[in-house]
Coordinates of C-alpha atoms and ligand atoms in Angstrom, one line a residue:
M289 CA 115.1 169.0 38.4
R290 CA 115.0 166.5 41.3
I291 CA 112.0 164.1 41.3
Q292 CA 110.9 163.9 44.9
T293 CA 107.1 163.4 44.9
S294 CA 104.6 161.4 42.8
E295 CA 103.6 164.8 41.3
D296 CA 107.1 165.5 40.1
L297 CA 107.2 162.0 38.5
D298 CA 103.9 162.5 37.0
S299 CA 104.8 165.8 35.5
I300 CA 107.8 164.3 33.8
R301 CA 105.5 161.3 32.6
K302 CA 103.3 163.8 30.9
K303 CA 106.5 165.5 29.3
G304 CA 107.8 162.1 28.2
L305 CA 104.4 161.2 26.6
Q306 CA 104.5 164.4 24.8
K307 CA 107.7 163.4 23.4
I308 CA 106.5 159.9 22.4
Q309 CA 103.4 161.3 20.9
P310 CA 104.3 164.9 20.1
G311 CA 101.2 165.7 18.0
R312 CA 103.3 166.0 14.8
L313 CA 105.1 163.6 12.7
R314 CA 107.6 161.3 14.6
I315 CA 110.1 159.1 12.9
G316 CA 112.2 156.7 14.8
V317 CA 115.3 154.9 13.5
G318 CA 116.3 151.5 15.0
T319 CA 119.9 152.2 16.1
S320 CA 120.9 149.2 18.3
S321 CA 123.9 147.5 17.1
C322 CA 122.0 145.2 14.8
G323 CA 120.3 148.2 13.1
I324 CA 123.6 150.3 12.9
A325 CA 125.4 147.4 11.3
V326 CA 123.1 147.6 8.3
G327 CA 123.1 151.4 8.0
G328 CA 120.7 152.6 10.7
M329 CA 123.0 155.4 11.9
A330 CA 123.5 156.5 8.3
L331 CA 119.7 156.6 7.8
Y332 CA 119.3 158.7 11.0
N333 CA 121.9 161.2 10.0
L334 CA 120.4 161.5 6.5
L335 CA 116.9 162.0 7.9
D336 CA 118.4 164.7 10.3
E337 CA 120.1 166.5 7.5
I338 CA 116.9 166.7 5.5
I339 CA 114.8 167.8 8.4
Q340 CA 117.3 170.5 9.4
T341 CA 117.9 171.8 5.9
K342 CA 114.3 172.0 5.0
N343 CA 113.3 173.0 8.5
L344 CA 110.6 170.3 8.6
D345 CA 108.2 169.9 11.5
I346 CA 109.2 166.3 12.4
S347 CA 110.4 164.8 15.5
L348 CA 113.3 162.5 14.8
V349 CA 114.5 160.0 17.5
K350 CA 116.8 157.0 17.7
T351 CA 115.0 153.9 19.0
G352 CA 116.4 150.5 20.1
C353 CA 115.5 147.2 18.4
I354 CA 112.1 146.0 18.1
G355 CA 113.5 142.5 17.8
F356 CA 113.3 141.5 14.2
C357 CA 117.0 142.0 13.5
K358 CA 116.7 140.4 10.1
E359 CA 114.5 143.3 9.0
E360 CA 116.8 146.1 10.2
P361 CA 117.2 149.0 9.5
I362 CA 113.7 149.4 10.8
V363 CA 112.1 152.9 10.7
S364 CA 109.0 153.7 12.5
V365 CA 106.6 156.3 11.4
S366 CA 104.1 157.8 13.8
I367 CA 101.6 160.1 12.1
P368 CA 99.3 161.7 14.7
G369 CA 96.1 159.9 15.2
K370 CA 97.1 156.9 12.9
A371 CA 98.6 153.5 13.7
L372 CA 102.4 153.5 14.1
V373 CA 104.0 151.9 11.0
L374 CA 107.2 149.9 11.0
L375 CA 109.1 150.1 7.8
R376 CA 111.6 147.2 6.9
K377 CA 115.0 147.0 5.3
V378 CA 115.0 150.8 4.7
K379 CA 117.7 152.1 2.3
P380 CA 119.0 155.7 2.0
D381 CA 117.1 155.9 -1.4
D382 CA 113.9 155.6 0.5
V383 CA 114.4 158.5 2.8
E384 CA 113.0 161.4 0.6
R385 CA 110.0 159.3 -0.2
I386 CA 109.4 158.4 3.5
I387 CA 109.5 162.0 4.5
S388 CA 107.3 163.3 1.7
L389 CA 104.7 160.7 2.0
A390 CA 104.6 160.9 5.9
L391 CA 104.1 164.7 5.7
H392 CA 101.0 163.9 3.7
G393 CA 99.7 161.3 6.0
D394 CA 101.0 158.3 4.2
V395 CA 103.8 155.6 4.0
P396 CA 105.7 153.8 1.3
S397 CA 103.5 150.6 1.1
D398 CA 106.4 148.5 -0.4
R399 CA 108.4 149.0 2.9
V400 CA 105.7 148.2 5.5
L401 CA 106.4 145.4 7.9
C402 CA 103.3 146.0 10.2
T403 CA 101.4 148.6 12.0
I404 CA 100.7 149.2 15.7
S405 CA 97.4 150.4 16.8
D406 CA 98.1 150.4 20.4
W407 CA 100.8 149.1 22.6
D408 CA 100.9 147.6 26.2
H409 CA 104.2 148.8 27.8
I410 CA 102.9 147.0 31.0
T411 CA 103.8 150.1 33.1
G412 CA 101.6 152.1 30.7
N413 CA 99.6 151.9 27.5
L414 CA 99.7 153.9 24.3
V415 CA 97.0 154.2 21.8
Y416 CA 98.3 155.3 18.4
G417 CA 95.3 155.2 16.2
N418 CA 93.9 153.4 13.4
E419 CA 93.9 153.6 9.5
F420 CA 96.5 151.7 7.3
D421 CA 93.9 148.8 7.5
T422 CA 95.5 147.1 4.3
F423 CA 98.8 146.5 6.2
P424 CA 99.1 143.7 8.6
E425 CA 98.8 144.5 12.3
Y426 CA 101.8 143.6 14.6
G427 CA 100.1 140.6 16.0
E428 CA 99.4 139.2 12.6
I429 CA 103.1 138.8 11.8
P430 CA 104.1 135.1 12.8
F431 CA 107.4 136.4 14.1
F432 CA 105.8 138.7 16.7
A433 CA 102.5 136.8 17.1
H434 CA 104.0 133.9 19.1
Q435 CA 105.9 136.1 21.4
K436 CA 105.1 137.8 24.8
K437 CA 107.0 141.0 25.4
V438 CA 107.8 141.8 29.1
I439 CA 111.4 142.6 29.0
L440 CA 111.3 143.9 25.4
R441 CA 108.1 145.9 26.0
D442 CA 109.8 149.2 25.2
S443 CA 112.5 148.2 22.9
G444 CA 112.3 149.8 19.4
L445 CA 109.4 152.1 20.5
I446 CA 111.0 154.5 22.9
N447 CA 114.3 156.5 22.6
P448 CA 116.7 154.8 24.9
E449 CA 118.6 158.0 25.1
D450 CA 115.9 160.0 26.7
I451 CA 114.8 159.2 30.3
D452 CA 111.6 161.2 29.9
E453 CA 110.4 158.7 27.3
Y454 CA 111.0 155.9 29.8
I455 CA 109.1 157.7 32.5
G456 CA 106.5 158.6 29.9
I457 CA 105.4 155.0 29.6
G458 CA 105.3 154.5 33.4
G459 CA 109.1 154.0 34.1
Y460 CA 110.5 154.6 37.6
F461 CA 107.0 154.5 39.0
A462 CA 107.7 150.9 40.4
A463 CA 110.9 152.3 42.2
Y464 CA 108.7 155.2 43.5
K465 CA 106.2 152.7 44.9
A466 CA 109.0 150.4 46.3
L467 CA 110.9 153.1 48.1
T468 CA 108.1 155.1 49.4
S469 CA 105.4 152.6 50.2
M470 CA 107.0 149.2 50.6
K471 CA 109.4 147.8 53.4
P472 CA 112.6 146.2 52.0
D473 CA 111.5 142.7 53.2
A474 CA 108.1 143.1 51.4
I475 CA 110.0 143.7 48.2
I476 CA 112.1 140.7 48.6
D477 CA 109.1 138.8 49.4
E478 CA 107.3 140.0 46.3
V479 CA 110.4 139.0 44.3
K480 CA 110.5 135.5 45.9
R481 CA 106.8 134.9 45.4
S482 CA 107.1 135.9 41.6
G483 CA 109.3 132.9 41.2
L484 CA 112.0 134.9 39.3
R485 CA 115.1 132.8 38.7
G486 CA 118.3 134.2 37.6
R487 CA 118.6 134.7 33.8
G488 CA 122.4 134.2 33.7
G489 CA 122.3 130.5 33.3
A490 CA 121.9 128.7 36.5
G491 CA 118.5 129.8 37.5
F492 CA 119.1 130.4 41.1
P493 CA 116.0 132.2 42.7
A494 CA 116.6 135.8 42.7
G495 CA 114.6 136.8 45.7
L496 CA 116.5 134.1 47.8
K497 CA 119.9 135.5 46.7
W498 CA 118.6 139.1 47.7
E499 CA 117.5 137.7 51.1
I500 CA 120.9 136.0 51.7
T501 CA 122.8 139.2 50.8
K502 CA 120.6 141.3 53.0
K503 CA 121.1 139.0 55.9
A504 CA 124.9 138.8 55.4
P505 CA 126.8 140.5 58.3
G506 CA 128.4 143.8 57.5
E507 CA 127.4 147.3 56.7
E508 CA 129.0 147.7 53.3
K509 CA 127.7 145.5 50.6
F510 CA 127.4 145.7 46.8
I511 CA 125.1 144.8 44.1
V512 CA 126.4 143.9 40.8
C513 CA 124.9 143.5 37.2
N514 CA 126.6 140.8 35.2
A515 CA 126.7 142.3 31.6
D516 CA 129.6 140.2 30.4
E517 CA 127.7 138.1 28.1
G518 CA 130.4 136.2 26.2
D519 CA 128.6 133.3 24.7
P520 CA 129.0 133.1 21.0
G521 CA 125.8 133.9 19.4
A522 CA 124.3 135.6 22.4
Y523 CA 123.4 139.3 22.4
M524 CA 120.3 139.6 24.5
N525 CA 121.8 141.6 27.2
R526 CA 123.5 144.0 24.9
N527 CA 120.3 144.5 23.1
E528 CA 118.4 145.2 26.4
M529 CA 120.9 147.7 27.5
E530 CA 121.1 149.6 24.2
S531 CA 117.2 149.5 23.8
D532 CA 116.0 150.3 27.3
P533 CA 118.8 151.1 29.8
H534 CA 116.7 152.7 32.4
M535 CA 114.7 149.2 32.8
L536 CA 118.1 147.9 34.1
L537 CA 118.8 151.0 36.4
E538 CA 115.3 151.0 37.9
G539 CA 115.7 147.1 38.5
M540 CA 119.0 147.7 40.3
L541 CA 117.6 150.7 42.2
I542 CA 114.7 148.7 43.6
G543 CA 117.1 145.8 44.5
A544 CA 119.5 148.0 46.2
Y545 CA 116.8 149.5 48.4
A546 CA 115.5 146.0 49.2
M547 CA 119.0 144.7 50.2
G548 CA 120.1 148.0 52.0
V549 CA 122.9 148.6 49.6
S550 CA 124.3 152.1 48.5
E551 CA 126.6 151.0 45.8
G552 CA 125.9 149.3 42.5
L553 CA 128.3 148.1 39.7
I554 CA 127.5 147.2 36.2
Y555 CA 130.3 144.9 35.0
I556 CA 130.3 145.0 31.2
R557 CA 132.7 143.9 28.4
A558 CA 134.5 146.8 26.6
E559 CA 133.3 145.3 23.2
Y560 CA 130.0 146.7 24.0
P561 CA 130.7 150.4 23.5
L562 CA 127.1 151.4 22.5
A563 CA 125.6 149.8 25.5
I564 CA 128.3 151.6 27.7
E565 CA 127.6 155.0 26.0
R566 CA 123.8 154.5 26.5
L567 CA 124.3 153.4 30.1
M568 CA 126.6 156.3 31.0
L569 CA 124.0 158.7 29.5
A570 CA 121.2 157.0 31.3
L571 CA 123.1 157.2 34.6
D572 CA 123.7 160.9 34.1
Q573 CA 120.1 161.5 33.4
A574 CA 118.9 159.4 36.5
R575 CA 121.4 161.5 38.6
T576 CA 120.1 164.7 37.3
Y577 CA 116.5 163.7 38.2
G578 CA 117.7 162.5 41.7
L579 CA 116.8 158.8 40.9
L580 CA 120.4 158.1 41.8
G581 CA 122.4 159.8 44.3
K582 CA 121.5 161.1 47.8
N583 CA 118.0 160.9 49.4
I584 CA 116.2 159.4 46.6
F585 CA 112.6 160.3 46.6
N586 CA 113.1 162.1 49.7
T587 CA 113.2 158.9 51.5
G588 CA 116.7 159.2 53.0
F589 CA 118.0 156.3 50.8
D590 CA 121.3 156.9 49.0
F591 CA 122.4 154.8 46.0
D592 CA 124.5 155.1 42.9
I593 CA 125.8 152.9 40.2
R594 CA 129.3 152.8 38.5
I595 CA 130.3 151.1 35.4
A596 CA 133.1 148.6 35.4
T597 CA 134.5 147.6 32.0
G598 CA 136.0 144.1 31.4
A599 CA 138.4 143.4 28.5
G600 CA 136.0 140.7 27.3
A601 CA 137.0 137.3 28.6
F602 CA 134.3 134.7 28.7
V603 CA 135.5 133.4 32.0
C604 CA 135.0 136.9 33.6
G605 CA 131.2 136.1 33.5
E606 CA 131.9 133.5 36.2
S607 CA 131.0 135.1 39.5
T608 CA 134.3 134.9 41.5
A609 CA 136.4 135.8 38.4
L610 CA 134.1 138.8 37.8
A611 CA 134.7 140.0 41.3
A612 CA 138.4 139.7 40.9
S613 CA 138.3 141.6 37.7
I614 CA 136.3 144.3 39.3
E615 CA 139.0 144.5 41.9
G616 CA 141.5 145.1 39.2
K617 CA 143.1 141.6 39.5
T618 CA 143.3 139.0 36.8
G619 CA 139.8 137.5 36.2
R620 CA 140.4 134.0 37.5
P621 CA 137.8 131.9 39.3
R622 CA 138.4 130.7 42.8
L623 CA 136.9 128.0 44.9
R624 CA 133.4 128.5 46.3
P625 CA 132.4 128.7 49.1
P626 CA 132.7 131.3 50.2
R627 CA 130.1 132.5 47.7
L628 CA 129.8 136.2 46.5
T629 CA 126.9 136.8 48.9
E630 CA 129.4 136.2 51.9
K631 CA 132.6 137.3 50.4
G632 CA 132.2 139.2 47.1
V633 CA 133.6 142.4 45.5
F634 CA 136.4 143.8 47.8
G635 CA 135.6 141.0 50.3
K636 CA 132.1 142.5 51.0
P637 CA 128.9 140.6 50.7
T638 CA 127.7 141.0 46.9
D639 CA 124.5 140.2 45.1
L640 CA 125.3 139.4 41.5
N641 CA 122.5 139.2 39.0
N642 CA 122.3 139.1 35.3
V643 CA 121.0 142.0 33.1
E644 CA 117.8 140.4 32.4
T645 CA 117.2 139.4 35.9
W646 CA 117.4 143.0 37.1
C647 CA 115.2 144.0 34.1
N648 CA 112.4 141.9 35.4
V649 CA 112.1 143.6 38.7
P650 CA 110.3 146.9 37.8
V651 CA 107.3 144.8 36.2
I652 CA 107.2 142.6 39.3
I653 CA 106.8 145.5 41.5
A654 CA 104.5 147.4 39.2
K655 CA 102.2 144.5 38.4
G656 CA 102.8 142.2 41.5
A657 CA 104.1 138.7 42.0
L658 CA 100.7 137.1 41.2
W659 CA 100.5 138.7 37.7
Y660 CA 104.3 137.8 37.0
S661 CA 104.0 134.2 38.1
S662 CA 100.9 133.7 36.0
I663 CA 103.3 133.9 33.0
G664 CA 105.5 131.0 32.1
A665 CA 105.4 127.6 33.8
K666 CA 105.4 126.3 37.4
G667 CA 108.8 126.7 38.8
N668 CA 109.9 128.5 35.6
T669 CA 107.8 131.8 35.7
G670 CA 108.0 134.8 33.5
T671 CA 109.6 135.2 30.0
K672 CA 113.0 134.6 28.6
V673 CA 114.6 136.6 25.8
F674 CA 116.6 134.5 23.3
S675 CA 118.9 135.6 20.5
L676 CA 117.7 133.4 17.6
V677 CA 120.7 133.2 15.2
G678 CA 122.3 130.7 12.9
K679 CA 120.7 129.0 9.9
V680 CA 117.2 130.1 10.7
D681 CA 115.0 132.3 8.5
N682 CA 114.0 134.9 11.0
I683 CA 116.9 136.1 13.0
G684 CA 116.3 138.3 16.0
M685 CA 115.4 138.9 19.6
V686 CA 112.7 136.5 20.7
E687 CA 110.8 136.7 24.0
V688 CA 108.6 133.9 25.0
P689 CA 107.1 132.6 28.2
L690 CA 109.3 129.9 29.8
G691 CA 107.9 126.6 29.0
T692 CA 107.4 127.4 25.2
S693 CA 108.7 124.6 23.1
L694 CA 111.8 124.8 20.9
H695 CA 109.6 123.9 18.0
S696 CA 107.4 127.0 18.5
I697 CA 110.5 129.3 18.8
I698 CA 112.3 127.8 15.7
Y699 CA 109.3 127.2 13.4
D700 CA 106.5 129.4 14.4
I701 CA 108.8 132.5 15.2
G702 CA 111.9 131.6 13.3
N703 CA 110.0 130.3 10.2
G704 CA 112.4 127.3 10.1
G705 CA 115.7 126.9 8.2
A706 CA 117.0 129.8 6.2
L707 CA 116.9 129.6 2.4
G708 CA 114.4 126.8 2.7
K709 CA 116.9 124.3 4.3
E710 CA 116.0 121.7 6.9
V711 CA 116.6 122.5 10.4
K712 CA 118.8 119.8 12.1
A713 CA 119.5 121.0 15.6
V714 CA 119.9 123.9 17.9
Q715 CA 122.7 124.7 20.2
T716 CA 121.3 126.3 23.5
G717 CA 123.5 127.8 26.3
G718 CA 126.5 128.5 24.1
P719 CA 129.8 126.7 24.9
S720 CA 128.2 125.5 28.4
G721 CA 125.2 124.0 26.6
G722 CA 124.6 121.4 24.0
C723 CA 123.1 120.5 20.6
I724 CA 119.4 119.2 20.7
P725 CA 118.3 117.4 17.6
V726 CA 115.1 118.3 15.8
R727 CA 113.3 115.1 17.1
L728 CA 113.5 116.6 20.7
F729 CA 112.1 120.0 19.6
D730 CA 109.0 119.4 21.8
T731 CA 111.2 120.0 24.7
P732 CA 109.9 123.0 26.6
V733 CA 112.4 125.8 27.1
D734 CA 112.9 125.8 30.9
F735 CA 115.9 125.2 33.2
E736 CA 115.0 121.6 34.1
S737 CA 113.7 120.3 30.7
L738 CA 116.9 121.6 28.9
N739 CA 119.1 119.9 31.6
Q740 CA 117.2 116.7 31.1
V741 CA 118.3 116.6 27.4
G742 CA 121.9 117.2 28.2
T743 CA 122.1 120.9 27.7
M744 CA 121.2 124.1 29.5
M745 CA 119.3 127.4 29.2
G746 CA 122.6 129.5 29.6
S747 CA 121.9 133.2 29.1
G748 CA 119.7 132.7 26.1
G749 CA 121.7 132.1 22.9
L750 CA 119.9 129.8 20.5
V751 CA 122.1 128.8 17.5
V752 CA 120.2 126.9 14.8
M753 CA 122.0 124.3 12.5
D754 CA 120.6 123.0 9.3
E755 CA 121.2 120.0 7.0
D756 CA 124.4 121.5 5.8
T757 CA 125.9 121.7 9.2
N758 CA 128.6 119.1 10.3
M759 CA 127.9 118.6 14.0
V760 CA 131.4 117.4 14.8
D761 CA 132.6 120.7 13.3
I762 CA 130.2 122.4 15.7
A763 CA 131.6 120.6 18.6
R764 CA 135.0 121.4 17.5
Y765 CA 134.1 125.1 17.2
F766 CA 132.8 125.3 20.8
I767 CA 135.8 123.4 22.2
N768 CA 138.1 125.8 20.5
F769 CA 136.3 128.6 21.9
A770 CA 136.2 127.2 25.5
S771 CA 139.9 126.1 25.2
G772 CA 140.9 129.5 24.1
E773 CA 139.0 131.1 26.9
S774 CA 140.2 128.8 29.7
C775 CA 142.0 130.9 32.4
G776 CA 144.5 128.0 32.6
K777 CA 144.2 127.8 36.5
C778 CA 143.5 124.1 36.7
V779 CA 144.9 121.2 34.7
P780 CA 141.8 119.4 33.5
C781 CA 140.4 122.4 31.9
R782 CA 143.7 123.9 30.5
E783 CA 145.1 120.6 29.2
G784 CA 142.0 118.5 28.7
L785 CA 140.3 121.0 26.5
K786 CA 143.4 121.4 24.5
H787 CA 143.6 117.6 23.9
M788 CA 140.0 117.4 23.0
L789 CA 140.6 120.1 20.5
L790 CA 143.5 118.2 19.0
I791 CA 141.4 114.9 18.7
L792 CA 138.5 116.8 17.2
N793 CA 140.8 118.5 14.7
R794 CA 142.1 115.0 13.8
I795 CA 138.6 113.6 13.4
V796 CA 137.4 116.5 11.2
A797 CA 140.4 116.2 9.1
G798 CA 139.5 112.5 8.4
K799 CA 142.5 111.3 10.4
G800 CA 140.8 110.2 13.6
T801 CA 140.7 106.5 14.8
R802 CA 138.0 104.5 16.6
Q803 CA 140.3 104.8 19.7
D804 CA 140.0 108.6 19.4
I805 CA 136.2 108.5 20.0
G806 CA 136.7 106.6 23.3
L807 CA 139.5 109.0 24.3
L808 CA 137.4 111.9 23.5
R809 CA 134.5 110.8 25.6
E810 CA 136.8 109.8 28.5
L811 CA 138.5 113.3 28.5
A812 CA 135.2 115.1 28.2
E813 CA 133.9 113.3 31.3
T814 CA 137.1 114.0 33.2
V815 CA 137.1 117.6 32.4
Q816 CA 133.5 117.9 33.2
K817 CA 133.9 116.2 36.7
T818 CA 137.2 117.7 37.9
S819 CA 137.3 121.3 36.6
L820 CA 137.3 124.0 39.1
C821 CA 134.6 126.3 37.6
G822 CA 131.6 126.4 35.5
L823 CA 133.7 127.0 32.3
G824 CA 135.5 123.7 32.5
Q825 CA 132.6 121.9 34.1
T826 CA 130.4 122.6 31.2
A827 CA 132.7 123.0 28.2
P828 CA 132.5 119.3 27.2
N829 CA 128.6 119.5 26.8
P830 CA 128.8 120.2 23.1
V831 CA 131.0 117.2 22.5
L832 CA 128.9 114.9 24.7
T833 CA 125.5 115.9 23.2
T834 CA 126.8 115.6 19.6
M835 CA 128.2 112.3 20.4
Q836 CA 124.9 111.2 22.0
Y837 CA 122.6 112.6 19.3
F838 CA 124.8 112.6 16.2
K839 CA 127.1 109.7 16.7
E840 CA 126.8 108.7 13.0
E841 CA 128.6 111.9 12.0
Y842 CA 131.6 111.0 14.2
D843 CA 131.5 107.5 12.6
D844 CA 131.3 108.8 9.2
L845 CA 134.5 110.9 9.6
I846 CA 136.6 107.8 10.8
S847 CA 137.9 105.7 7.9
P848 CA 137.0 101.8 8.3
E849 CA 140.7 100.9 8.4
A850 CA 141.5 103.4 11.2
Ligands
FMN260 C1 132.2 130.6 32.4 C2 131.0 131.4 32.9 C3 130.7 132.5 32.1 C4 129.4 133.1 32.7 N1 129.1 134.3 31.9 C5 127.9 134.9 32.4 C6 127.6 136.1 31.7 O1 128.1 136.5 30.7 N2 126.4 136.7 32.2 C7 125.8 136.3 33.3 O2 124.8 136.9 33.8 N3 126.2 135.2 33.9 C8 127.2 134.5 33.5 N4 127.6 133.4 34.2 C9 126.8 133.0 35.3 C10 127.2 133.9 36.5 O3 128.5 133.4 37.1 C11 126.2 134.1 37.6 O4 125.7 132.7 38.0 C12 125.1 134.9 37.2 O5 125.5 136.2 36.7 C13 124.2 135.2 38.4 O6 123.0 136.0 38.0 P1 121.6 135.5 37.9 O7 121.4 134.7 39.3 O8 120.7 136.6 37.8 O9 121.4 134.5 36.8 C14 128.7 132.6 33.7 C15 129.2 131.6 34.4 C16 130.2 130.9 34.1 C17 130.7 129.7 34.8
SF4_261 S1 137.9 125.4 34.9 FE1 139.1 126.4 33.4 S2 138.4 128.5 33.4 FE2 137.6 127.5 35.3 S3 139.3 128.0 36.8 FE3 139.7 125.9 35.9 S4 141.2 126.5 34.1 FE4 140.1 128.5 34.7

């Protein structure tokens, strides 16, 4: 069926809602990579086998990740009329018990994480029901209570492999509104007024980049989604694509229409096979419904999206290297200008945005710029998804309004150090960022505040370090990574990082000298100032911040005679 009118879309919405709330028992299994890693798919298969063999009246679906990766595998049980129940750390041995209790309207209390009575999908609202009052409600769990879900609003609740469920909670209605009732310039204006800044790291205003691309001379243009995500410790984009792929496609569709572009590309690393599989399925389903292809919503607008896989080099996330890689060339950065908006993929004007940037677009159109800009802080509107990992108690996907303090993320949501250890620092922005000591945890998480303390937002990895972590070793880890990922095109990055690594190896091995400390700083500053692209320009940050905030740890490793 091709969806052409609002009535068509509405009829699929009803069908989708019927799938989410089928009027019979529905069991969902968290099967994002985090869930699968701890047995989610095995649980799904076991549940499926029992349901088939016993011919049970249960709707079984795969869901994405609700964010609390530490508690995976998470199984959701939705008994008609009752609150949705999230079960934590489910084991194969629990499966028979889950089924038999659920068929009798109950759940295994020893596995309950929390309940959800109703849910704001932002593009729609779902009321599940009450009962199970003895269990904590979602908002009473500290991990969830301090978050605000805009990007992750559907994750873990809908089936990412079924477009009907996305439409069921109001998906593609923003695209319908944009294409049928808004002028392209009005869409760009809305995105500009929302204040949305790119989530890939640099925080460039998205609406402005769209406007520049639209105004660039030439008929043929591209829009590209940067799903390269190579930072160690970062997996937000992967999770967003695995849990809710249509949110990304809808954002790109709206952007394409606004910029007058008929071809979109998603550049994604080959190490993300599940995200690729779910995106391919989502693309097929969107094409079947006519949401991609020719004459979308009967407006005369044509647009389709292709997937381009990269071999997984960190440098290919850099815009000009990414464009080269898409063209089948070696992914090496080139000098800018010209920027991609002038001369991008195949020499054509190209708008490049991060996965999460695109994912913000449907809600901006659905709820308006005013609503969106009321979230977050002035100049840093909206929310940001972080992957909270490392030596922190609650590991997972965390979404907070920009401007939230690091303290709140690491203590209120993350519950502090794992195994009762003291948190010492956090690395933001991966190898491009830096280590912030605990005394600066009042720093609000926004583009400028992080820059002021010597680090950067990056795409959203937060790696927590505790009292047992040696910060010089951390700096060495990131330099080792950046040095290995350097494309080798320019000398400061290729040779400078290599020498920084040699010095750090020496210091960590207890063979460093006082002179080494000075040399390390000099090299770091030279690499930063003279490298061609962002990789080299930012790679010294972990060294410079650890030298600034944890100087004593360097000193401790140098013997007094050296
Ligand atoms: C070495 C390097 C790696 C990068 N990796 C990514 C990445 O994985 N994903 C991403 O969206 N942006 C990455 N960026 C930033 C992109 O080049 C680009 O600025 C961004 O995708 C633009 O999208 P945005 O405006 O929506 O943030 C990287 C930049 C550099 C210098
Ligand atoms: S800074 Fe490094 S990664 Fe960037 S172009 Fe130069 S050698 Fe390549």
